[in-house]
Amino acid sequence: MKSTLYWCSALALAATQLFSTAAYSSAIQQTKGTFEDKFRQLDEVLPTPNVYRSAAGEPGEQYWQQQANYSIKVRLDEEKRRIDAAETITYFNNSPYTLKYIWIQLDQNIFKNDSMAELTATFNSKPDPSLGGVDRPARISLNQLRRQQFMTDNELGFAINKVADGRGKALDFVVVGTNMRIDLPQPLKAGDKTSLAIDFGFNIIDSDTVGGRSGYEHFPDDAREGGNDIFLLAQWYPRVAAFTDYEAWTNKEFLGRGEFTQEFGDFEVTIDVPADHIVSATGVLKNDREVLTKTQRDRLEQSRKAKRPVFVVTPEEALENEKEGTDKRKVWRFEAENVRDFAWASSRKFIWDAKGYQQGGNVQPEVMAMSFYPKEGGELWEKYSTESVIHTMEVYSRFSFDYPYPTAQSVNGPVGGMEYPMITFNGPRTILQDDGSRTYSLSEKRFLIGVVIHEIGHIYFPMIVNSDERQWTWMDEGLNSFLDGVAGREWDPTIPWGVEPRSIVDYMKSTNQVPIMTQSDSVLNLGPNAYTKPAAALNILREVILGRELFDFAFKEYAQRWAFKRPTPADFFRTMEEASGVDLDWFWRGWFYSTDHVDIALDRVYKLRLDTQDPDIDWERRRQEEADKPTSLFVQRNQAEGRKTWVELNPDVRDFHDENDRFTVTNKQRNAYQSFLDKLEPWERKTFDRAIAEDKNYYVLDFNNLGGLVMPILLQWTYTDGSQDSMYIPAEIWRRNAKSVSKLIVTDKEVLEFAVDPNWETADVDIENNYYPRKIIPSRIEAFKATRGQDHISRDIMQDAKTKLKTKEANEEEQD
């Protein structure tokens, strides 16, 4: 075996000599305690599996969740912009614990002036102290002033008028910010149920002024005297907080960002509105004969099998409807089964179109896709809203489960994008032109299609796969953004959906970030953190690490396991690993628990050639390698001057060493070579002869992990003949040294250049160090002309003082 080691070491020795210094340095660093195991198992971070949640990531054999059914009667006072309602909650204690009280969410209380959200709101504009705050004062926008004035002029938040048990007996309760604790007269034992009756009301906020996930929008220019409103009602009723196996009561204060998780239940809701209003709501309309005309009912029936959406309320009818009001009223009655929330919208402005989505299967063969929008939605909504709803269901069901509800609705109003069971609020509109026509920009078209896909997608995540956005925003926003990117690119791949790895590069290399696994209210940049980064991570997991077959199977398994249940991050992580059969702890740890980024640099490439051990071949190669080295500048200039060397000037004084250089081969070396061959075993000789005959190219590549996030190395190389080859190197190459590794690549042909992640598939933040040899990276530069500033020093007061004051009439003429 000694002989085998000898010839094999010829290549290894060359590599060892090249890397010995770096290897020694790395070893010294590790002895100082800098080693970090990026492949440490995640079990030490995740909750311990139990009878409720298994180690496989699926519901355990004793999994449980509560149920809350609601019966609500609500009345909309259009003039006062207020609702008043009475609800009865039937609460089922399916947990193994006895409950002494029940927590209720009062989300409308966030708009009280003394709410935690308002009291902890910060102000970011400050005066320049060096100027005494006079010349450079703090700034406050008119929008901020308008919001403050509205909240001062209106009493906001819930008015709780009654809290009683099912028999009408008053119950003790205490309001704690956006939550209310109701003390039960008798402890609610496991397996029992109880009823709560709550009378409540609140003044509806102006959504454009205050912001939020619901409210009204006023249209003063409508033909009707006083104008019209669109009302979007969400987080509008006192809702039972979730009671879970992992957190008990989920009663964290609502600060506006982190939303909620709810209990599933059945709803019966009657909505009393002006008789000329059209109402869209969670669930199925049960009294259509009382609130719709025969013509409208016939159109709705016709839409079930239509190729394109059919108007239930036409644009012309809606335009006529919004010209007048009425003192009469109608009551719309909706029922919804097995939903975790209920939302609704009401306005006399609504156009209504519908189309049946023939889904097939046994779950919900037909789904009514519907859109409700005012004339301001125009052709944009008419063409794309309902079709986008159906497209979303087609794609999402492929990745999860058949859409289980009878309706899926898109409603236009003041809320840019929000989701609830069976109903979504979406914002984009057309632009009214001077000639009375309505147009829309490409960005508005893209916005509408994108927001409808995203919000309808939320009906799957988290309205069915019931994750807790108050704690883990990424579990629904990130997963949904990943899927809306899939659906969006299947609609139109030219639209920038923001889920590609390249979409997150700037955020990942920024210093103003926190890990994805950060509670919602503490996230610094919610969009990149909860939407884009997890979506890009899942995109990489699907396209680069697992491949579509493994990823799609595992993701669908997760969705089906946790449909109508309440998953945690551990359940998602464990399911994806268990169903794919791939250890992904390194991936979750790096992408979700750290702020490391991807930056794999290809720092050096060494080209090695296998020695033949034949001295007549190998030493001639070395002579040629020496000749190929650049001649020193001193020698070059001497030669250019025609200067002769001493040896050339004295040819009679020459010896053996002048006739033979240091690469001269002797018979002693030839004898040693022959002895080497004679001592080889037959299989060794065969292997050696083949390696010599093939004379392959050996390249050693040095990689450095500068970003800290371990990832697969996507390597591509181009040969001198222009052809290319590639190699997928799994992330596990970093398992023993997460900072630097070397890889041997053996090729038949000579390589011209190497590239790491040439197609930008891993979110590598620095593409400049991905090439060897280095490339010139193309970019752009734009010339500009410096302009004079208009601050307190540079403005020309002498000239400005000559300007005449314009009259109000002149201003109006100029604007016209």
PDB file of N, CA, C and O in Angstrom, residues 581-606:
ATOM      1  N   GLY A 581     -38.316  13.948   3.989  1.00  0.00           N
ATOM      2  CA  GLY A 581     -37.211  13.040   4.256  1.00  0.00           C
ATOM      3  C   GLY A 581     -35.855  13.705   4.218  1.00  0.00           C
ATOM      4  O   GLY A 581     -34.830  13.047   4.077  1.00  0.00           O
ATOM      5  N   VAL A 582     -35.826  15.023   4.369  1.00  0.00           N
ATOM      6  CA  VAL A 582     -34.575  15.777   4.310  1.00  0.00           C
ATOM      7  C   VAL A 582     -34.399  16.564   5.597  1.00  0.00           C
ATOM      8  O   VAL A 582     -35.336  17.241   6.054  1.00  0.00           O
ATOM      9  N   ASP A 583     -33.204  16.479   6.192  1.00  0.00           N
ATOM     10  CA  ASP A 583     -32.902  17.250   7.398  1.00  0.00           C
ATOM     11  C   ASP A 583     -32.738  18.720   7.026  1.00  0.00           C
ATOM     12  O   ASP A 583     -31.820  19.085   6.297  1.00  0.00           O
ATOM     13  N   LEU A 584     -33.645  19.552   7.540  1.00  0.00           N
ATOM     14  CA  LEU A 584     -33.645  20.978   7.189  1.00  0.00           C
ATOM     15  C   LEU A 584     -33.382  21.874   8.390  1.00  0.00           C
ATOM     16  O   LEU A 584     -33.590  23.086   8.309  1.00  0.00           O
ATOM     17  N   ASP A 585     -32.898  21.305   9.488  1.00  0.00           N
ATOM     18  CA  ASP A 585     -32.673  22.125  10.678  1.00  0.00           C
ATOM     19  C   ASP A 585     -31.732  23.283  10.383  1.00  0.00           C
ATOM     20  O   ASP A 585     -31.926  24.390  10.870  1.00  0.00           O
ATOM     21  N   TRP A 586     -30.691  23.049   9.611  1.00  0.00           N
ATOM     22  CA  TRP A 586     -29.744  24.117   9.248  1.00  0.00           C
ATOM     23  C   TRP A 586     -30.450  25.242   8.507  1.00  0.00           C
ATOM     24  O   TRP A 586     -30.117  26.422   8.669  1.00  0.00           O
ATOM     25  N   PHE A 587     -31.436  24.875   7.672  1.00  0.00           N
ATOM     26  CA  PHE A 587     -32.158  25.877   6.881  1.00  0.00           C
ATOM     27  C   PHE A 587     -33.046  26.730   7.771  1.00  0.00           C
ATOM     28  O   PHE A 587     -33.022  27.961   7.691  1.00  0.00           O
ATOM     29  N   TRP A 588     -33.844  26.091   8.636  1.00  0.00           N
ATOM     30  CA  TRP A 588     -34.710  26.864   9.537  1.00  0.00           C
ATOM     31  C   TRP A 588     -33.870  27.740  10.454  1.00  0.00           C
ATOM     32  O   TRP A 588     -34.217  28.904  10.697  1.00  0.00           O
ATOM     33  N   ARG A 589     -32.786  27.186  10.988  1.00  0.00           N
ATOM     34  CA  ARG A 589     -31.957  27.946  11.922  1.00  0.00           C
ATOM     35  C   ARG A 589     -31.366  29.185  11.256  1.00  0.00           C
ATOM     36  O   ARG A 589     -31.358  30.275  11.828  1.00  0.00           O
ATOM     37  N   GLY A 590     -30.868  29.025  10.045  1.00  0.00           N
ATOM     38  CA  GLY A 590     -30.222  30.145   9.369  1.00  0.00           C
ATOM     39  C   GLY A 590     -31.203  31.183   8.870  1.00  0.00           C
ATOM     40  O   GLY A 590     -31.016  32.387   9.072  1.00  0.00           O
ATOM     41  N   TRP A 591     -32.274  30.732   8.218  1.00  0.00           N
ATOM     42  CA  TRP A 591     -33.207  31.665   7.585  1.00  0.00           C
ATOM     43  C   TRP A 591     -34.206  32.258   8.566  1.00  0.00           C
ATOM     44  O   TRP A 591     -34.613  33.420   8.403  1.00  0.00           O
ATOM     45  N   PHE A 592     -34.624  31.508   9.576  1.00  0.00           N
ATOM     46  CA  PHE A 592     -35.721  31.944  10.427  1.00  0.00           C
ATOM     47  C   PHE A 592     -35.279  32.390  11.819  1.00  0.00           C
ATOM     48  O   PHE A 592     -35.999  33.152  12.464  1.00  0.00           O
ATOM     49  N   TYR A 593     -34.126  31.921  12.284  1.00  0.00           N
ATOM     50  CA  TYR A 593     -33.701  32.253  13.644  1.00  0.00           C
ATOM     51  C   TYR A 593     -32.488  33.179  13.683  1.00  0.00           C
ATOM     52  O   TYR A 593     -32.015  33.519  14.762  1.00  0.00           O
ATOM     53  N   SER A 594     -31.963  33.571  12.538  1.00  0.00           N
ATOM     54  CA  SER A 594     -30.787  34.442  12.533  1.00  0.00           C
ATOM     55  C   SER A 594     -30.990  35.577  11.539  1.00  0.00           C
ATOM     56  O   SER A 594     -31.954  35.589  10.778  1.00  0.00           O
ATOM     57  N   THR A 595     -30.072  36.515  11.583  1.00  0.00           N
ATOM     58  CA  THR A 595     -30.055  37.586  10.576  1.00  0.00           C
ATOM     59  C   THR A 595     -28.835  37.445   9.673  1.00  0.00           C
ATOM     60  O   THR A 595     -28.400  38.409   9.056  1.00  0.00           O
ATOM     61  N   ASP A 596     -28.281  36.244   9.619  1.00  0.00           N
ATOM     62  CA  ASP A 596     -27.197  35.986   8.674  1.00  0.00           C
ATOM     63  C   ASP A 596     -27.726  36.154   7.249  1.00  0.00           C
ATOM     64  O   ASP A 596     -28.930  36.069   7.004  1.00  0.00           O
ATOM     65  N   HIS A 597     -26.808  36.396   6.337  1.00  0.00           N
ATOM     66  CA  HIS A 597     -27.202  36.484   4.949  1.00  0.00           C
ATOM     67  C   HIS A 597     -26.333  35.550   4.115  1.00  0.00           C
ATOM     68  O   HIS A 597     -25.360  34.972   4.598  1.00  0.00           O
ATOM     69  N   VAL A 598     -26.698  35.396   2.865  1.00  0.00           N
ATOM     70  CA  VAL A 598     -25.959  34.520   1.956  1.00  0.00           C
ATOM     71  C   VAL A 598     -24.898  35.341   1.230  1.00  0.00           C
ATOM     72  O   VAL A 598     -25.220  36.328   0.566  1.00  0.00           O
ATOM     73  N   ASP A 599     -23.654  34.963   1.395  1.00  0.00           N
ATOM     74  CA  ASP A 599     -22.560  35.567   0.632  1.00  0.00           C
ATOM     75  C   ASP A 599     -21.439  34.546   0.562  1.00  0.00           C
ATOM     76  O   ASP A 599     -20.567  34.495   1.425  1.00  0.00           O
ATOM     77  N   ILE A 600     -21.493  33.706  -0.449  1.00  0.00           N
ATOM     78  CA  ILE A 600     -20.467  32.687  -0.660  1.00  0.00           C
ATOM     79  C   ILE A 600     -19.506  33.197  -1.722  1.00  0.00           C
ATOM     80  O   ILE A 600     -19.904  33.452  -2.860  1.00  0.00           O
ATOM     81  N   ALA A 601     -18.262  33.369  -1.322  1.00  0.00           N
ATOM     82  CA  ALA A 601     -17.252  33.919  -2.218  1.00  0.00           C
ATOM     83  C   ALA A 601     -16.353  32.798  -2.744  1.00  0.00           C
ATOM     84  O   ALA A 601     -15.919  31.924  -1.984  1.00  0.00           O
ATOM     85  N   LEU A 602     -16.103  32.819  -4.033  1.00  0.00           N
ATOM     86  CA  LEU A 602     -15.112  31.927  -4.641  1.00  0.00           C
ATOM     87  C   LEU A 602     -13.816  32.716  -4.719  1.00  0.00           C
ATOM     88  O   LEU A 602     -13.625  33.551  -5.600  1.00  0.00           O
ATOM     89  N   ASP A 603     -12.918  32.465  -3.748  1.00  0.00           N
ATOM     90  CA  ASP A 603     -11.739  33.313  -3.588  1.00  0.00           C
ATOM     91  C   ASP A 603     -10.549  32.885  -4.446  1.00  0.00           C
ATOM     92  O   ASP A 603      -9.793  33.732  -4.921  1.00  0.00           O
ATOM     93  N   ARG A 604     -10.348  31.588  -4.618  1.00  0.00           N
ATOM     94  CA  ARG A 604      -9.182  31.121  -5.386  1.00  0.00           C
ATOM     95  C   ARG A 604      -9.532  29.841  -6.122  1.00  0.00           C
ATOM     96  O   ARG A 604     -10.371  29.059  -5.662  1.00  0.00           O
ATOM     97  N   VAL A 605      -8.853  29.644  -7.228  1.00  0.00           N
ATOM     98  CA  VAL A 605      -8.941  28.386  -7.962  1.00  0.00           C
ATOM     99  C   VAL A 605      -7.519  27.957  -8.317  1.00  0.00           C
ATOM    100  O   VAL A 605      -6.761  28.734  -8.914  1.00  0.00           O
ATOM    101  N   TYR A 606      -7.151  26.745  -7.918  1.00  0.00           N
ATOM    102  CA  TYR A 606      -5.842  26.207  -8.248  1.00  0.00           C
ATOM    103  C   TYR A 606      -6.022  25.116  -9.308  1.00  0.00           C
ATOM    104  O   TYR A 606      -6.840  24.204  -9.131  1.00  0.00           O
TER     105      TYR A 606
END
